[in-house]
Coordinates of C-alpha atoms in Angstrom, one line a residue:
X11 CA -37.0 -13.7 -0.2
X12 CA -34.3 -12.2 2.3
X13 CA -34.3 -8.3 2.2
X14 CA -30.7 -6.5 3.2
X15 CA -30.3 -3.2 3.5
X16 CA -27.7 -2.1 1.5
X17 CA -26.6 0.5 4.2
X18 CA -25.6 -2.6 6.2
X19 CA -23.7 -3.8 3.4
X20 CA -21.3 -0.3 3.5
X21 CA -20.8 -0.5 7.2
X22 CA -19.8 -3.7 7.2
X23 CA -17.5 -2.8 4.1
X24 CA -15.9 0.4 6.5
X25 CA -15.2 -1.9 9.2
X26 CA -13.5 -4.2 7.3
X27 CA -11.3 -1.8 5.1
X28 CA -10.3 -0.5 9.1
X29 CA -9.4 -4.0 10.7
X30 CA -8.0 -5.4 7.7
X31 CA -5.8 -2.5 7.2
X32 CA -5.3 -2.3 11.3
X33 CA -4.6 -5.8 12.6
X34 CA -3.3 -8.8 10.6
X35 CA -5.6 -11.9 10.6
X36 CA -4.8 -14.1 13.2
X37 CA -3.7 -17.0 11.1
X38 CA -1.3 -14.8 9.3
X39 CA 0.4 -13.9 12.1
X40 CA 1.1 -17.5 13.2
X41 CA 2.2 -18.1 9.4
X42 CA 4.6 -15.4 10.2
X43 CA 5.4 -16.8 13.3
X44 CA 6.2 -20.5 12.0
X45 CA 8.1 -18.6 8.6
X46 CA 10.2 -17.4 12.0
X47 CA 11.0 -20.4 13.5
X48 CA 11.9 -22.2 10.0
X49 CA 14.1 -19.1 9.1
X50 CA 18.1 -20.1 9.0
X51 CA 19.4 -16.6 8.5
X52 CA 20.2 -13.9 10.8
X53 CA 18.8 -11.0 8.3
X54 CA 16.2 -13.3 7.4
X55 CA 15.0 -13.5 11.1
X56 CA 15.6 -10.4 12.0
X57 CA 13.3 -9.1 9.1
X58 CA 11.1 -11.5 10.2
X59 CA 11.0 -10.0 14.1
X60 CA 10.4 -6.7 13.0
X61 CA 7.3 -7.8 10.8
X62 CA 5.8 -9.5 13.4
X63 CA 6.7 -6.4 16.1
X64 CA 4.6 -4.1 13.4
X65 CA 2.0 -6.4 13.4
X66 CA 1.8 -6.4 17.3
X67 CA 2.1 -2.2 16.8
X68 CA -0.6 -1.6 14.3
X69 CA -2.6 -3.8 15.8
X70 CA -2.3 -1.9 19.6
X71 CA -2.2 2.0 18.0
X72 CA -4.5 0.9 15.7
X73 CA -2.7 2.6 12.5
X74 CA -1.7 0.7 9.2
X75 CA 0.0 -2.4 9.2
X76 CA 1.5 -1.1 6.0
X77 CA 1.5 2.2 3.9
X78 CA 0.0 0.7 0.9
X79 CA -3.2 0.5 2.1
X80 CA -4.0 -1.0 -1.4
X81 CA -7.1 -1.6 -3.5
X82 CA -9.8 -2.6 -1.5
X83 CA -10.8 -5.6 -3.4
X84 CA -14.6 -7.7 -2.7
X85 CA -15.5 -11.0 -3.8
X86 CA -19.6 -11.1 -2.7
X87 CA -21.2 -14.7 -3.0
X88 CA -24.8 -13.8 -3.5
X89 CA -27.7 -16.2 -2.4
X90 CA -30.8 -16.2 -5.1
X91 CA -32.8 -15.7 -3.0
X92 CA -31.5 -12.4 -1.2
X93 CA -32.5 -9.1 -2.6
X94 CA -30.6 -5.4 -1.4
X95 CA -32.7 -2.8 -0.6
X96 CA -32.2 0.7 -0.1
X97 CA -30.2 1.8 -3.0
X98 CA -27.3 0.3 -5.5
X99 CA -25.2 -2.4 -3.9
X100 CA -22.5 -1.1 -6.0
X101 CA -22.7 2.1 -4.4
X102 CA -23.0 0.5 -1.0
X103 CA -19.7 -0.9 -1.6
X104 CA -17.8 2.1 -2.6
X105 CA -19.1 4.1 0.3
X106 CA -18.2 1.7 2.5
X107 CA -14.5 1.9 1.2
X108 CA -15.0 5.5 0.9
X109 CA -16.1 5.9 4.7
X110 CA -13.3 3.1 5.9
X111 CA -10.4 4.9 4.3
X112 CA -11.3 8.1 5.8
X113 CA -12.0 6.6 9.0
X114 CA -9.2 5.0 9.5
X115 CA -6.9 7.6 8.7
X116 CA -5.5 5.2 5.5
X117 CA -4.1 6.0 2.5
X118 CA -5.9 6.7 -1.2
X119 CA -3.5 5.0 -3.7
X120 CA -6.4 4.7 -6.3
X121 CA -6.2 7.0 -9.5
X122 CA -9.0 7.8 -12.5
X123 CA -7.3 5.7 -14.9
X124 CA -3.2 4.7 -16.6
X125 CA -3.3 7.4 -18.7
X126 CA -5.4 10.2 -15.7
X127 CA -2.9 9.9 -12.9
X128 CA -5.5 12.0 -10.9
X129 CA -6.3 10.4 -7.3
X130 CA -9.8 9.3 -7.0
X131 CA -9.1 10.5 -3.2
X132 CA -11.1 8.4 -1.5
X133 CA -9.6 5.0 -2.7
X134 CA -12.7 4.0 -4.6
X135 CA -13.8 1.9 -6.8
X136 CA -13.7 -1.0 -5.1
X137 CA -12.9 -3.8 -7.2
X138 CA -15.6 -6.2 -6.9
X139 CA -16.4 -9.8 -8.2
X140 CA -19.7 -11.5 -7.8
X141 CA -21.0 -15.2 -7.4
X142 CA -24.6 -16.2 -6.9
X143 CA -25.2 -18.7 -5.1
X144 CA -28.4 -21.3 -3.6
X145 CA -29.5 -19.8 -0.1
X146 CA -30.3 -16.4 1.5
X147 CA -26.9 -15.5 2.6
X148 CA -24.1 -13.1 1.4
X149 CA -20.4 -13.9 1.9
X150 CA -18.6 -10.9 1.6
X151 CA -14.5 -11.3 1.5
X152 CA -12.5 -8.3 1.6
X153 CA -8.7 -8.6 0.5
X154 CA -6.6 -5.5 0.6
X155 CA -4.1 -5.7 -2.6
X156 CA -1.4 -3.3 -2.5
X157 CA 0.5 -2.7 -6.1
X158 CA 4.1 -3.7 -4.9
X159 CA 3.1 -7.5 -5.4
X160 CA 0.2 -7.4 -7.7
X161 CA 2.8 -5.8 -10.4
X162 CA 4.7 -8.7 -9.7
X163 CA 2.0 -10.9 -10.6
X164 CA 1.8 -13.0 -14.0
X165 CA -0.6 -15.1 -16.5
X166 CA 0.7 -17.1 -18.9
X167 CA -1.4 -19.6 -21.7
X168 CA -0.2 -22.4 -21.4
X169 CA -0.6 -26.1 -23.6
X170 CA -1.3 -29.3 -22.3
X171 CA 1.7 -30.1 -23.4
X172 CA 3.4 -27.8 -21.4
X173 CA 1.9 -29.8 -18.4
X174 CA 1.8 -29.3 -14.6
X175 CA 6.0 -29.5 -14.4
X176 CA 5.2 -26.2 -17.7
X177 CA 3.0 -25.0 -14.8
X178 CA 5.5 -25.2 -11.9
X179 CA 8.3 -23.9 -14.5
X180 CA 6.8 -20.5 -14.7
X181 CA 5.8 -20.5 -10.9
X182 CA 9.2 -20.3 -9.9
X183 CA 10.5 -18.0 -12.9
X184 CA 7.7 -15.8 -11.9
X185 CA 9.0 -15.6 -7.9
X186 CA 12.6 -15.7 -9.4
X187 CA 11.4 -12.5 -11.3
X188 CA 9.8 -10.7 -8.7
X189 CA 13.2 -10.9 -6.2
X190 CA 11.9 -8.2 -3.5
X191 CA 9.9 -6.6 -5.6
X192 CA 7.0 -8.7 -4.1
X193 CA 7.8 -8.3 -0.6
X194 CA 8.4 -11.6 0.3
X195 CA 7.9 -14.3 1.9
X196 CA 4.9 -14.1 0.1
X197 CA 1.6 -15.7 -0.4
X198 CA 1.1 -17.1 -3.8
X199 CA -2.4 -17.9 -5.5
X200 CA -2.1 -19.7 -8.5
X201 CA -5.7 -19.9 -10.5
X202 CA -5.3 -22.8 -13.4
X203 CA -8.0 -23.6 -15.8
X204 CA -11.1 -21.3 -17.2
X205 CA -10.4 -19.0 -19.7
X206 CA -7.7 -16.2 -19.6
X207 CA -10.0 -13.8 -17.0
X208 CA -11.5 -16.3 -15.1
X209 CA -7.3 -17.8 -14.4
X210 CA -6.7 -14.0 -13.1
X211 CA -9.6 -14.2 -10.5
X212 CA -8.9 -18.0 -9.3
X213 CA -5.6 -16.8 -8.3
X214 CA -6.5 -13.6 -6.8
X215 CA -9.3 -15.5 -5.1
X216 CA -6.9 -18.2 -4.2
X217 CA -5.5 -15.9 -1.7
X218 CA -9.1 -15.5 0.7
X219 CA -8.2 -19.3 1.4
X220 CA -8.5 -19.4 5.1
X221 CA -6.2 -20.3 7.3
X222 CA -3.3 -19.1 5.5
X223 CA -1.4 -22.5 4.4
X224 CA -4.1 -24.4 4.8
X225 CA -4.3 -26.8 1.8
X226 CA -6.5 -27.6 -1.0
X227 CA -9.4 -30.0 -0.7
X228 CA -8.2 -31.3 -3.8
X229 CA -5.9 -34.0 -2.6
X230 CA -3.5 -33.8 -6.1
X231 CA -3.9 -30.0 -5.2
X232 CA -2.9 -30.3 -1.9
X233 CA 0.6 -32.2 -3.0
X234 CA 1.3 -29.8 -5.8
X235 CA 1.3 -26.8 -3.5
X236 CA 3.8 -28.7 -1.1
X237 CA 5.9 -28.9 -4.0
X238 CA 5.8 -24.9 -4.8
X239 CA 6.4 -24.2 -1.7
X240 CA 9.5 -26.6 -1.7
X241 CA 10.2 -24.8 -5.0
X242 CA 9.9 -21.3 -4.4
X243 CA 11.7 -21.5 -0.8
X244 CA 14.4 -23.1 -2.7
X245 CA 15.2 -19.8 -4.6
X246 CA 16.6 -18.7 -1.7
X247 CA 15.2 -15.1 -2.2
X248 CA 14.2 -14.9 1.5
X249 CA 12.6 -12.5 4.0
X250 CA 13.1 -8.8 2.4
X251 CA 15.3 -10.5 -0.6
X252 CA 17.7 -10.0 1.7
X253 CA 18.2 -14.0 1.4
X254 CA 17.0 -17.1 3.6
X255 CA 15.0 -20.2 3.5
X256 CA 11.3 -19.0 3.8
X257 CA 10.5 -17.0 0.5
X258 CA 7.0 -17.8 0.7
X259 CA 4.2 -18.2 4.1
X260 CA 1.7 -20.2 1.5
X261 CA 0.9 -21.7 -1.7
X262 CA -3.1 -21.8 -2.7
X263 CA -4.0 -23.2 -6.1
X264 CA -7.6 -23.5 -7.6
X265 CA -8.5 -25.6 -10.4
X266 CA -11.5 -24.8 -12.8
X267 CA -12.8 -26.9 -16.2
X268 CA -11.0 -25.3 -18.8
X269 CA -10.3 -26.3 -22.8
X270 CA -9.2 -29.3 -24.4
X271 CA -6.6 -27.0 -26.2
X272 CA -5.6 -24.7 -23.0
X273 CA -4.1 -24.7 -19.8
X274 CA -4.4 -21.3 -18.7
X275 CA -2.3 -20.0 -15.3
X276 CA -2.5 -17.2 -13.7
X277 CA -0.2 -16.3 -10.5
X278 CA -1.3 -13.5 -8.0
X279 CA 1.7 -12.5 -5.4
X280 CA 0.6 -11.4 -1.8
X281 CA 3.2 -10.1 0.3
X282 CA 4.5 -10.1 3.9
X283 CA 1.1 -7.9 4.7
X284 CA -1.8 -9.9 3.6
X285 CA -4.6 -8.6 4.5
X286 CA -7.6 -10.4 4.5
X287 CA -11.3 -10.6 6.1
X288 CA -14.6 -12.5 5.5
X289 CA -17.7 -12.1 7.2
X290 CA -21.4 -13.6 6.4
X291 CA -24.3 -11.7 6.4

């Protein structure tokens, strides 16, 4: 049995919410990079200049890449065979966010509830999702959400009969509906299967996939997201929704066993600023 502290679990958590918030991942950057060098218009690439000069900003003053500094969302895989010590690991989590937001000078956008508007004022809770796992290790992922996007965002229950061209159907309505509402060019997970939560959290997991772009393992995965990505870009929404040729930086679609009756789909929208980091304990 591997003991963890679960004070090392909150200061890893603050360090994220600052870097993720701070500095774009690597890989993002050189999506953004390539979305440039694809881009045909002259808004489109000018938007596209100016994200990648406030990536290059943030990243050198060390301030938010964005304003929305977003939920702080965690996806934890667990190994059996750790245990925390020290306190609540759900606790641990929220201080870390707590202690990151303050830190790093970033904004709480998280309120009590829909109905209590009231700011929690320290951007907690964290929304957290859990997997255990075989081993002693902990995965921790850490994907900054901000609302513009995520409202953006759809699930829909599908038949069988509505099949995968059903699927890719309300893939592009979806984009189609979002315009530049979503920020684009945006990064689109797509969870398909499970039951009508489990599709949410596919396709907001989807979006951890690292590198950005990279495709699925799933070979028939692999050539559906090519074809979304042909799909979406062909909407022409562009950069901004100002219009172009590069309306989205990546399409990542996870599959899960689902019913004989259902084909459940969920679609989680990321835009220009996605913000991810993983780290193992």
């Amino acid at each position: 049995m591997r003991e963890i502290p679960v004070d090392e679990v909150a200061d890893i958590v603050r360090r994220l919410c600052i870097e993720a918030n701070h500095e774009l991942r690597g890989d993002q950057v050189d999506a953004l990079r390539r979305a440039r060098s694809r881009e045909e218009s002259p808004i489109g690439k000018e938007v596209l200049d100016r994200l990648l000069a406030n990536a290059e900003v943030s990243a050198r003053e060390r301030i938010a890449f964005c304003q929305d500094t977003g939920y702080a969302v965690c996806f934890l895989e667990i190994g059996q065979d750790v245990h925390f010590t020290g306190g609540s690991l759900a606790a641990a989590l929220d201080r870390g966010v707590a202690e990151g937001y303050r830190d790093g000078y970033l904004r709480a956008s998280l309120v009590r509830s829909p109905v209590d508007r009231t700011n929690t004022g320290d951007n907690t809770p964290a929304m957290v999702h859990y997997d255990l796992v075989p081993g002693a290790d902990v995965r921790l992922t850490l994907l900054v959400k901000g609302a513009g996007c995520d409202n953006m965002s759809a699930l829909r229950m599908l038949t069988p009969a509505a099949g995968v061209e059903g699927m890719k159907r309300f893939v592009v309505e979806t984009i189609e509906a979002a315009g530049p509402s979503a920020s684009p060019p945006v990064t689109v997970g797509i969870g398909m299967g499970g039951t009508f939560d489990r599709a949410a959290v596919l396709a907001k997991k989807a979006l951890t996939r690292e590198p950005t772009g990279s495709p699925s393992p799933d070979p028939r995965l692999a050539e559906l997201e090519a074809e979304l990505v042909d799909a979406i870009d062909a909407t022409g929404i562009g950069p901004a929704g100002f219009g172009g040729t590069v309306t989205t930086l990546a399409v990542h679609v996870e599959a899960y066993p689902t019913h004989i009756a259902a084909f459940p789909v969920a679609i989680n929208l990321d835009c220009h600023s996605h913000r991810v980091r993983t780290v193992t304990l």
